[in-house]
Short mmCIF file of C-alpha atoms (C1' of nucleotides) in Angstrom, two decimals:
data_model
loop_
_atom_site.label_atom_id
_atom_site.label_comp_id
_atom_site.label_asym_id
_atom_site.label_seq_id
_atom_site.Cartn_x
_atom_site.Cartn_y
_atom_site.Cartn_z
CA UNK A 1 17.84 -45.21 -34.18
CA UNK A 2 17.81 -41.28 -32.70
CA UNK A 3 17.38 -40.38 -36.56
CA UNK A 4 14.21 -41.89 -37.06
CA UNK A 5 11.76 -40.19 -35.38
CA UNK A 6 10.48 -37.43 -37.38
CA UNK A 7 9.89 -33.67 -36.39
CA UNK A 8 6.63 -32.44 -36.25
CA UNK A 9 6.50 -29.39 -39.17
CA UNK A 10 7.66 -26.47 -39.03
CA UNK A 11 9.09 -26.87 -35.80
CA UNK A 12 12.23 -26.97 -34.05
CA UNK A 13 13.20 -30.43 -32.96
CA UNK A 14 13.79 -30.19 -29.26
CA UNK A 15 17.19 -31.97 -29.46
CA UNK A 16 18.59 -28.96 -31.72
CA UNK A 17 18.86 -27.50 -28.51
CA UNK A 18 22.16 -28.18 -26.35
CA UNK A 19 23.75 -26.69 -23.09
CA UNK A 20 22.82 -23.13 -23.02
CA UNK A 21 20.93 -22.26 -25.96
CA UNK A 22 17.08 -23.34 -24.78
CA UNK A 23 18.43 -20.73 -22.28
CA UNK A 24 18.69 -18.13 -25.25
CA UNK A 25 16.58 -19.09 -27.55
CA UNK A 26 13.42 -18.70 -24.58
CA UNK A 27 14.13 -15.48 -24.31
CA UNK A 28 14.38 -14.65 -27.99
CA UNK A 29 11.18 -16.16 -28.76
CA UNK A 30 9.49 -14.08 -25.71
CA UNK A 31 11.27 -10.94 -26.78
CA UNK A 32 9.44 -12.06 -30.07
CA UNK A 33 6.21 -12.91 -28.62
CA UNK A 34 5.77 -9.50 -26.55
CA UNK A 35 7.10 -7.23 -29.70
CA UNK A 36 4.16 -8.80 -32.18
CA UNK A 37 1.39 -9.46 -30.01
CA UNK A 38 2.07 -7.29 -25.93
CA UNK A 39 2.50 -9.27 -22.85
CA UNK A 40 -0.84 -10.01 -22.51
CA UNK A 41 -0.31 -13.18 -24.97
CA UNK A 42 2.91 -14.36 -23.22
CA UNK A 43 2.29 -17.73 -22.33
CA UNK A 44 4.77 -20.47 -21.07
CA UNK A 45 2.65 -23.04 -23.15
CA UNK A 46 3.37 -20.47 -26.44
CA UNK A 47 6.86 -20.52 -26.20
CA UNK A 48 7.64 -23.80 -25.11
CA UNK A 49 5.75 -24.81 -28.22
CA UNK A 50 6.96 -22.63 -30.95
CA UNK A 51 10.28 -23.84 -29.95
CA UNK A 52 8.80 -27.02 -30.35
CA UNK A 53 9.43 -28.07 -26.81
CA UNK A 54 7.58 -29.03 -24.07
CA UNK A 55 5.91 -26.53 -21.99
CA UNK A 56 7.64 -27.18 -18.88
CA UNK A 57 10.74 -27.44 -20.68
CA UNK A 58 11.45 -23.93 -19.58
CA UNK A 59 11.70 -24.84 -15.65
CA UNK A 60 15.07 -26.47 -16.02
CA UNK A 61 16.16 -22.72 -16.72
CA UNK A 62 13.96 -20.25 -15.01
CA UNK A 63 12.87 -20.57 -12.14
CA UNK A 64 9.56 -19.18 -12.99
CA UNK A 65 7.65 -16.96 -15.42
CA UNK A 66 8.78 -13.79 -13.55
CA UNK A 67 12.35 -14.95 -14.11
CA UNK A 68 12.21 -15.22 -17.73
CA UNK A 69 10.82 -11.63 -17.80
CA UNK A 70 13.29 -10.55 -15.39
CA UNK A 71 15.99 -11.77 -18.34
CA UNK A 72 13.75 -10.17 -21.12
CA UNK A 73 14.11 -6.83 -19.31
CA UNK A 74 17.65 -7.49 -18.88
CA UNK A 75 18.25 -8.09 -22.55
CA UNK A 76 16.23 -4.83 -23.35
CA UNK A 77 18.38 -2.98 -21.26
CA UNK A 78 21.24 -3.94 -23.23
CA UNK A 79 19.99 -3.20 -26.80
CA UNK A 80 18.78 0.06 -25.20
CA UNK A 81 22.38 0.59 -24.00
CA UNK A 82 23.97 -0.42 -27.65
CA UNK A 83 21.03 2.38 -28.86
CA UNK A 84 22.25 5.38 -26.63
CA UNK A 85 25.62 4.69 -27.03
CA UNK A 86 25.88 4.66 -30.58
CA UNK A 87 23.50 7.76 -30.47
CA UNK A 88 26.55 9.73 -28.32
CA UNK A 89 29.05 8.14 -30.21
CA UNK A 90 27.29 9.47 -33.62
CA UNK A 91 27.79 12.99 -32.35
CA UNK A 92 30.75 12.80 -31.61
CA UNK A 93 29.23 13.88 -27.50
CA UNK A 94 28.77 17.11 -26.89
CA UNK A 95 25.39 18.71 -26.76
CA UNK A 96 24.41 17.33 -29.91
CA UNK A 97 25.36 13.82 -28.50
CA UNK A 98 23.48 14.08 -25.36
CA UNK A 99 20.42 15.25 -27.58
CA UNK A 100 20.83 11.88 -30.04
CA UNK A 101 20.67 10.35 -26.95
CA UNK A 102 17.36 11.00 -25.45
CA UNK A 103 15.96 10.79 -28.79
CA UNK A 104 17.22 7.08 -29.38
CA UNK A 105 16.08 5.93 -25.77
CA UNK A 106 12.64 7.55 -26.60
CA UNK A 107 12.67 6.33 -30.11
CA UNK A 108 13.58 3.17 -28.50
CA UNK A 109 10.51 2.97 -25.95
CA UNK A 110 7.81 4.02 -28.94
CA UNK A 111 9.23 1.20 -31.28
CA UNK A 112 9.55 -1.35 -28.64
CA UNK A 113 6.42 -0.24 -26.45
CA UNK A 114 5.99 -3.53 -24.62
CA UNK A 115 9.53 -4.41 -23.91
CA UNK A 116 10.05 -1.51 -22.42
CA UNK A 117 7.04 -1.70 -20.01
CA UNK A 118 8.32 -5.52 -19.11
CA UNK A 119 11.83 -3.69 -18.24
CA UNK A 120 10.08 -1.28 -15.89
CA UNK A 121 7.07 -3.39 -15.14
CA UNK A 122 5.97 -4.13 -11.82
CA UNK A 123 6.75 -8.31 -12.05
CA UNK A 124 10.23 -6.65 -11.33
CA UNK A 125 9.85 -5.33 -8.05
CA UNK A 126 8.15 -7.68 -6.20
CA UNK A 127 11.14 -10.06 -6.29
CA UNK A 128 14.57 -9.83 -5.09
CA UNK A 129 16.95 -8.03 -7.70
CA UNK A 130 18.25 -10.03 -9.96
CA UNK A 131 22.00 -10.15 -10.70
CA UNK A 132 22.19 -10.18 -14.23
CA UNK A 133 19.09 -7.54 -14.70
CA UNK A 134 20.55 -5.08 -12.15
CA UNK A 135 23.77 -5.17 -14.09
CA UNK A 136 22.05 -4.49 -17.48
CA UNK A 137 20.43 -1.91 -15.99
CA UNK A 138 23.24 -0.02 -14.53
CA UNK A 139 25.49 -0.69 -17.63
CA UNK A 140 22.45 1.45 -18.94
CA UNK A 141 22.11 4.11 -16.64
CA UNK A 142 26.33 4.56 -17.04
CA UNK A 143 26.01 5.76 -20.30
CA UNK A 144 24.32 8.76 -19.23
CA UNK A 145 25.85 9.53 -16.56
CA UNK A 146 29.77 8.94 -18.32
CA UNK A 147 27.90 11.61 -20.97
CA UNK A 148 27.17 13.95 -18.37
CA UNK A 149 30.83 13.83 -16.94
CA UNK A 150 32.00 14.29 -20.17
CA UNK A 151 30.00 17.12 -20.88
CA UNK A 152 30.71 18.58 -17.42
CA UNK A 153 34.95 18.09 -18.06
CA UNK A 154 34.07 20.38 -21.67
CA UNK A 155 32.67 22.88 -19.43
CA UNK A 156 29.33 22.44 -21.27
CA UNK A 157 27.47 21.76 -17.84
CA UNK A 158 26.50 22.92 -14.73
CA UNK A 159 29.02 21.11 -11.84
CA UNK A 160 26.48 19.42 -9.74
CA UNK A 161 26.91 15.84 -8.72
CA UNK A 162 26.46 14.18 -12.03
CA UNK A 163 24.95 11.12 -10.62
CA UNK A 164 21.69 13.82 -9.35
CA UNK A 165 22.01 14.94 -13.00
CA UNK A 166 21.81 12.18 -14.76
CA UNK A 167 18.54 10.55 -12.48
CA UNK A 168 16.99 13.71 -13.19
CA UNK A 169 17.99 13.90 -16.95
CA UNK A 170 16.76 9.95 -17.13
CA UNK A 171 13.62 10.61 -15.22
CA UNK A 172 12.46 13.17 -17.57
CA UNK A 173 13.10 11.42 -20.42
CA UNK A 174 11.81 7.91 -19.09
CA UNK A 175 8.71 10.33 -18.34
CA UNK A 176 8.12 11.20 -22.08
CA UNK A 177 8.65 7.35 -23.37
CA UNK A 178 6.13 6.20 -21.34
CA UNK A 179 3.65 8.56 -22.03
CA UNK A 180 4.58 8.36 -25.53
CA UNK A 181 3.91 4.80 -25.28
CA UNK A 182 0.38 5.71 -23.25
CA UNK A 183 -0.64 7.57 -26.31
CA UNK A 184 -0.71 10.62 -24.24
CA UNK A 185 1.66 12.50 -25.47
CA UNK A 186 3.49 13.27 -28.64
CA UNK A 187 7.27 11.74 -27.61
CA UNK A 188 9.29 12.26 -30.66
CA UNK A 189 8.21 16.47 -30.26
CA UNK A 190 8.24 16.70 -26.47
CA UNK A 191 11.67 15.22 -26.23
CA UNK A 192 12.72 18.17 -29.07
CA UNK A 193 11.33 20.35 -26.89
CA UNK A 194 13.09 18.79 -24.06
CA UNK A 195 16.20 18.99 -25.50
CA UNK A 196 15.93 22.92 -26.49
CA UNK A 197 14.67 23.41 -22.63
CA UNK A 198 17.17 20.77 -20.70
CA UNK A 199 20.54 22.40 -21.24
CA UNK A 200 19.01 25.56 -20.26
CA UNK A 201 18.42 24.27 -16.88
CA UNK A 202 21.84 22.30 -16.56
CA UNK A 203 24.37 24.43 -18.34
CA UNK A 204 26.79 26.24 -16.30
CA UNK B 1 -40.49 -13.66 3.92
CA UNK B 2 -37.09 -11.77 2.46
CA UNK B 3 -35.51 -11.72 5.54
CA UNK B 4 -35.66 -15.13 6.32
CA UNK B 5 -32.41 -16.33 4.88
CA UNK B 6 -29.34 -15.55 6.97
CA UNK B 7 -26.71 -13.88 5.31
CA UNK B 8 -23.37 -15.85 5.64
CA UNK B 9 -21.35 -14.49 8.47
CA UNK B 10 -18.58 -11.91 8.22
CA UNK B 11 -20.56 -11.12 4.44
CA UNK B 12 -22.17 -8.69 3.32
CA UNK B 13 -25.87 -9.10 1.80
CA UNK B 14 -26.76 -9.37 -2.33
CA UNK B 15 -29.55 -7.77 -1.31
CA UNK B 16 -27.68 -4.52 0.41
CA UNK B 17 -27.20 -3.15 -3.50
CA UNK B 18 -29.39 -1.65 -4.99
CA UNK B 19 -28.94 0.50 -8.56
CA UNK B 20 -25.70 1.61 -8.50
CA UNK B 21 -24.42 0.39 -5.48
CA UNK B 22 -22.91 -2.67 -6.32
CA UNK B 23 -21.03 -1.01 -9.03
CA UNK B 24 -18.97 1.75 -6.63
CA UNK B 25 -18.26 -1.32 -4.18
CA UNK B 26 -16.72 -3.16 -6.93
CA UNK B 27 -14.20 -0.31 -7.79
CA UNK B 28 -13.77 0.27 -4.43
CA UNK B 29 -12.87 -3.18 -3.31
CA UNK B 30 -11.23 -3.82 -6.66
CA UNK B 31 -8.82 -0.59 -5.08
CA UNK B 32 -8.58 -1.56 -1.67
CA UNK B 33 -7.43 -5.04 -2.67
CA UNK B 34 -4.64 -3.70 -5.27
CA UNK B 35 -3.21 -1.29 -2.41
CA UNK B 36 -2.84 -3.82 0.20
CA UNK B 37 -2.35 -6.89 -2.00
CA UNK B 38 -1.03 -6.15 -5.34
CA UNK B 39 -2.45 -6.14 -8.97
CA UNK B 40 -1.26 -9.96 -8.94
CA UNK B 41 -3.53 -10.91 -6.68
CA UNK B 42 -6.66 -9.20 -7.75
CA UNK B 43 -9.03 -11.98 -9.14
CA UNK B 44 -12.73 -11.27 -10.07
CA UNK B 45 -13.49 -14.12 -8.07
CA UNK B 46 -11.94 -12.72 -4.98
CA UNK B 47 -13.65 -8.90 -4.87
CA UNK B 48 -17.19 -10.72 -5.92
CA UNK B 49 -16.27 -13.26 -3.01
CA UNK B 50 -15.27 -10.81 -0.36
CA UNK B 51 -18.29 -8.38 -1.48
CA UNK B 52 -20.60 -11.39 -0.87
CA UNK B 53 -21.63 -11.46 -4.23
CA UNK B 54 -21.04 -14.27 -6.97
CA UNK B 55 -18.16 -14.18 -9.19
CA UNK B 56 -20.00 -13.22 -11.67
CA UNK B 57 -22.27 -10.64 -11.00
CA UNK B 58 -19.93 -7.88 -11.38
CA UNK B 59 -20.46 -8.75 -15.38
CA UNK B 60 -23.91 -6.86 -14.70
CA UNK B 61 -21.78 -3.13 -14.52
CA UNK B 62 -18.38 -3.86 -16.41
CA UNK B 63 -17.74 -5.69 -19.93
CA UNK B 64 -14.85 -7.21 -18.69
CA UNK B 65 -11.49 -7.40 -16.23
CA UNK B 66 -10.34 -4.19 -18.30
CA UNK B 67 -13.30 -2.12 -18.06
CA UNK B 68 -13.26 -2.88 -13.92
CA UNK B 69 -9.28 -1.64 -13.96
CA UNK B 70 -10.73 1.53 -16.20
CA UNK B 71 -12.85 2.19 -13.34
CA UNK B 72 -9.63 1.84 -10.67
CA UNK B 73 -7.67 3.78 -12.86
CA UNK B 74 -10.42 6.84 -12.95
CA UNK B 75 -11.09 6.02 -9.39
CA UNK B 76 -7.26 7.11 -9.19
CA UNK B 77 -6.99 9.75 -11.00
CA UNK B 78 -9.90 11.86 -9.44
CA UNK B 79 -7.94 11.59 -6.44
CA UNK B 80 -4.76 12.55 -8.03
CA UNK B 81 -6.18 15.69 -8.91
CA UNK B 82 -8.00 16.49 -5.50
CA UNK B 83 -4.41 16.04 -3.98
CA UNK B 84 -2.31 18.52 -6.76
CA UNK B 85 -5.42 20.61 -6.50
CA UNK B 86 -4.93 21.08 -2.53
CA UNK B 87 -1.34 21.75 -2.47
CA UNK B 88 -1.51 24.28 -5.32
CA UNK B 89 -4.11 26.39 -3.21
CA UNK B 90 -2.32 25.45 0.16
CA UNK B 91 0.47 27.14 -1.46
CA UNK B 92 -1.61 30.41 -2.39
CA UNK B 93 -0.38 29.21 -6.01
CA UNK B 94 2.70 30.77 -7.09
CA UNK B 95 6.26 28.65 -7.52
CA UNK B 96 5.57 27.37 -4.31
CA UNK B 97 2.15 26.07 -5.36
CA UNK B 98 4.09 23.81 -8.33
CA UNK B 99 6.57 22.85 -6.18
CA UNK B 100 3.73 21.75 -4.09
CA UNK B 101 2.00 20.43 -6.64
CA UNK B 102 4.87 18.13 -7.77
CA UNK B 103 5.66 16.94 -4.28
CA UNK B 104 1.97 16.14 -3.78
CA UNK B 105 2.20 13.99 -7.28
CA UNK B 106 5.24 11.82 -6.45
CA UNK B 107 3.84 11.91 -2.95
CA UNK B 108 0.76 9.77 -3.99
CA UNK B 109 2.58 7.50 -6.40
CA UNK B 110 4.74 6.29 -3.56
CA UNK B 111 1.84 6.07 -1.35
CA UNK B 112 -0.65 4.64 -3.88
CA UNK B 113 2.03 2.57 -6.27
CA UNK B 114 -0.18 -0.24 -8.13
CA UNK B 115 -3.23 1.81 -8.47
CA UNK B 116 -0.69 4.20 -9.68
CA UNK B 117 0.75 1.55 -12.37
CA UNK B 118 -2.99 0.78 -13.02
CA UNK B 119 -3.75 4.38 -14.29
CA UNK B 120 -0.71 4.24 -16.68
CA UNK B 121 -1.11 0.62 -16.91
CA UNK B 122 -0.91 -1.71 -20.47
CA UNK B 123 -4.26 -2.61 -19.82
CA UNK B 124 -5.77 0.77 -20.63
CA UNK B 125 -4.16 1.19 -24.36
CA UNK B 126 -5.38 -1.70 -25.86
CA UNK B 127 -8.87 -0.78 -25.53
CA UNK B 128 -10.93 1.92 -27.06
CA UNK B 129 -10.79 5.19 -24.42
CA UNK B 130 -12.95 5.02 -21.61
CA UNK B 131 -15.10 7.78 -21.98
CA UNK B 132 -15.21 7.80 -17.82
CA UNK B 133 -11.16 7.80 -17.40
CA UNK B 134 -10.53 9.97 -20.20
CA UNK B 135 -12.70 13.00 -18.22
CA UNK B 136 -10.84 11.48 -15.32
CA UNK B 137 -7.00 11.64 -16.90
CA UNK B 138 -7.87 14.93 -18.43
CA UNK B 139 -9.37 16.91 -15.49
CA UNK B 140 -6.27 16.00 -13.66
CA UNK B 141 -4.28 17.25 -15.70
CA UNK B 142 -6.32 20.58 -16.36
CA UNK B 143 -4.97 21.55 -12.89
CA UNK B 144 -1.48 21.55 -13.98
CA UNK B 145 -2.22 23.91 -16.80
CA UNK B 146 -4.26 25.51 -15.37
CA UNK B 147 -1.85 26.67 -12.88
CA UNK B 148 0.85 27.00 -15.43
CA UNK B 149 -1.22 29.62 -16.92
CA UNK B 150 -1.59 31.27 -13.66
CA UNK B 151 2.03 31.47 -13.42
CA UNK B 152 2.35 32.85 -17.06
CA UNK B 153 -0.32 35.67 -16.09
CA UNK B 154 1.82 36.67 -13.05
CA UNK B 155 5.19 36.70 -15.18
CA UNK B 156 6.27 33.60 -13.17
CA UNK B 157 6.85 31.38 -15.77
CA UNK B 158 8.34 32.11 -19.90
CA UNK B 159 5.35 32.15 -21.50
CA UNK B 160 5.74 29.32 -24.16
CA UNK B 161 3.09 26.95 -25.25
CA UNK B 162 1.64 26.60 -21.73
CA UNK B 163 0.24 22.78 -23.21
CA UNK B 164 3.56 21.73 -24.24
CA UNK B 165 5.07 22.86 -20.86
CA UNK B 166 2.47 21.75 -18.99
CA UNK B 167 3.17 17.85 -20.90
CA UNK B 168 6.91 18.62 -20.22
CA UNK B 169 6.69 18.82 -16.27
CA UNK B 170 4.20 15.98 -15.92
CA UNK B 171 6.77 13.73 -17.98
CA UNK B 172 9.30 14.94 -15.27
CA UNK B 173 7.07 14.37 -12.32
CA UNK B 174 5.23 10.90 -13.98
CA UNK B 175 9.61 9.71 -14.77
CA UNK B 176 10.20 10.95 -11.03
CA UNK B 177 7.49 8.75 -9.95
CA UNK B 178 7.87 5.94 -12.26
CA UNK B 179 11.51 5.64 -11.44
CA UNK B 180 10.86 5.99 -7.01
CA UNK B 181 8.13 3.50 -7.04
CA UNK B 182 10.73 1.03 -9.15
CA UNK B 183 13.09 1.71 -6.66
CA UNK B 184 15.55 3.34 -9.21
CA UNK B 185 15.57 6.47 -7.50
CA UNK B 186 14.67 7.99 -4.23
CA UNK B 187 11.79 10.13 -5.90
CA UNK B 188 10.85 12.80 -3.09
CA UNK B 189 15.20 14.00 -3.07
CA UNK B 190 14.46 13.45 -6.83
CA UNK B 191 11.92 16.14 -6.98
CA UNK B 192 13.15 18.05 -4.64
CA UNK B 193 16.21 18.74 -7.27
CA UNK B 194 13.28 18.92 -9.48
CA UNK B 195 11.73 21.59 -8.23
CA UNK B 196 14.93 23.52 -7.39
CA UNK B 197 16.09 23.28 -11.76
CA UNK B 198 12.49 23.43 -13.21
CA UNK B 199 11.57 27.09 -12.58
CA UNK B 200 15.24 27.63 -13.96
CA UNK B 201 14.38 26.26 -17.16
CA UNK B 202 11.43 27.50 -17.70
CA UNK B 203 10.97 30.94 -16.21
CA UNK B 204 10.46 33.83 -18.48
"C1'" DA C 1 21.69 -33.19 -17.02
"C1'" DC C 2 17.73 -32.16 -19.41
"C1'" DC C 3 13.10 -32.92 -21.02
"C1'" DT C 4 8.10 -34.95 -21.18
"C1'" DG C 5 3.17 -35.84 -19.93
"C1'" DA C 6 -0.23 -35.92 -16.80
"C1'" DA C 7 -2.19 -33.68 -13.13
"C1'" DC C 8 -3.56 -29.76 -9.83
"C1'" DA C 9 -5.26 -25.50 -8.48
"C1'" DC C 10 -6.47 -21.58 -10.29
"C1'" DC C 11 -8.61 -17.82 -13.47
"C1'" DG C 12 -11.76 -14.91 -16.92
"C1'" DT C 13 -15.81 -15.47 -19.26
"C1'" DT C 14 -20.33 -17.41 -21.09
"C1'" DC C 15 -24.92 -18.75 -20.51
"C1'" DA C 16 -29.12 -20.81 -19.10
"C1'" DA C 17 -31.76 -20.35 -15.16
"C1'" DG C 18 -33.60 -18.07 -11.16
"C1'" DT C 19 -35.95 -13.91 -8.45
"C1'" DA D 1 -33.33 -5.56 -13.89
"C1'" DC D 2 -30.06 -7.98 -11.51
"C1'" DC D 3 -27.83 -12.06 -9.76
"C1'" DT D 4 -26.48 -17.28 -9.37
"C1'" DG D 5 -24.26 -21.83 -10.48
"C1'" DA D 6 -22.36 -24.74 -13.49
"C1'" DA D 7 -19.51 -25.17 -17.24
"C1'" DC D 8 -15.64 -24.09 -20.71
"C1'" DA D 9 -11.22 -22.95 -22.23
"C1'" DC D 10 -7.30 -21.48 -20.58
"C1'" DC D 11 -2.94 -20.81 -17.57
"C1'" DG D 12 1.37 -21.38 -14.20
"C1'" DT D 13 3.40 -24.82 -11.72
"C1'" DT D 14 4.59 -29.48 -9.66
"C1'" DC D 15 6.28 -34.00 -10.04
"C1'" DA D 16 7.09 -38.67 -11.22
"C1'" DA D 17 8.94 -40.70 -15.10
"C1'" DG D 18 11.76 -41.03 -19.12
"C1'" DT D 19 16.43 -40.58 -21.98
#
DNA sequence: ACCTGAACACCGTTCAAGT
DNA sequence: ACCTGAACACCGTTCAAGT
């Protein structure tokens, strides 16, 4: 009878787990992992068994550990996205909205240090871009740049190629997360200070 | 006798190091074999192997893996600041000298980008500071101040906190260089733009 | 189609022993 | 004072086998 074997405690029994949501539910429990105790205690073996699965269970959907990292980036991306977004949104844009902005992404980066170093981590780079990763990414990176047009159709910006504007606008602020998550600088202020020196150099 | 036994060909001696010596080869391999290789492939095992020393005997200069990438990561950042320090006083200082500056900056994270990742690396922050790389990080960065001070003095720059605007353009340059050696952007056109809208927003 | 269990080749680190 | 060699506990990955 399929009923009668028992589940070990406190575990997930591995056959909870149909088409598609091992998938999911490996990344969650990474995401997890990394948030509460850094990358450096990311282990297939972990996972596999606090999801009360095998170790190698993972293999029938990533191809390898970099792969599963390359989807935890991914999925940072998009909660950084939802995070930006709703900062412009809260605004209403404008100058004010642009300002919520970089504050979320660097509030973002200090609350989630070691997610965001897995997004821009080297494991990235040294394989060949990965569809779904690239998207999240650029789904990212449009926010800023659809902010920048915005703020550049209210005549509240200087009319250079907003694509230039918004690497250097993102560069800067990426700049300040991670040295906010090095401990080297203060983010939260440098980024106010950022945003009282920025539109200086942009506006019109 | 103690030159009887033959050293093993291609191999260097134990007996070449003396106090001291063995410790400077260590970083020094340990660097060498990041640039060409990768930080993925640099194993303990491997620099003690290819120094001709056993695996373990680096354990008689560094507490651990971390404390060796401390090393690398001072290693790096004394040569960070010989390179901004030449191009400032290439440039006779001046805006020219920080535009120099910054191109020399990005210009060595391209050049140099996993010894580059290993100075702003994860491993660093979960230890206690390295007394070593914290001299190291912060004599580097003395250079930038100090020449932001300069500029101040010669009513080339506003003359704010020249600390916080000193942080402020190395979060620009260290997001410029982040970002190139990702791939996300193309970080010398990058600072180029940089270096056009920086003295913008920040001269007096 | 998806998962397991054993096995392989590695790795950081410890420690008794050598010189 | 400095280094070696064996050993330990781990880890990513492969693969035949199970259901």
């Amino acid at each position: 009878m399929h009923g009668s074997r028992r589940p070990r405690p406190g575990r997930k029994r591995a056959d909870r787990y149909h088409h598609g949501d091992l998938s999911r539910a490996l990344v969650q429990e990474a995401v997890r992992t990394i948030q509460a105790r850094g990358i450096a205690h990311l282990t297939l073996r972990g996972v596999g068994n606090r999801l009360g699965v095998s170790q190698t269970a993972l293999y029938r959907h990533f191809a390898d550990k970099d792969a599963l990292l390359g989807a935890v980036a991914a999925e940072g991306f998009r909660r950084l996205e939802a995070d930006t977004r709703d900062a412009w949104t809260s605004q209403g844009g404008g100058r004010e909205g642009l300002a919520a902005m970089g504050t979320a992404y660097v509030r973002f980066a200090l609350t989630h240090p070691s997610h965001y170093r897995v997004m821009f981590g080297a494991a990235l780079d040294e394989h060949p871009p990965h569809s779904e990763l690239a998207a999240a990414g650029t789904a990212a990176f449009q926010v800023l740049v659809d902010a920048i047009i915005a703020l550049q159709t209210a005549d509240l910006m200087r009319r250079d190629d907003p694509l230039l504007l918004a690497r250097y606008v993102w560069a800067t602020v990426h700049g300040i997360a991670m040295l906010g998550i090095d401990g080297r600088v203060d983010a939260e202020s440098l980024m106010s200070f950022a945003n009282e020196r920025m539109p200086t150099g942009t506006a019109p």
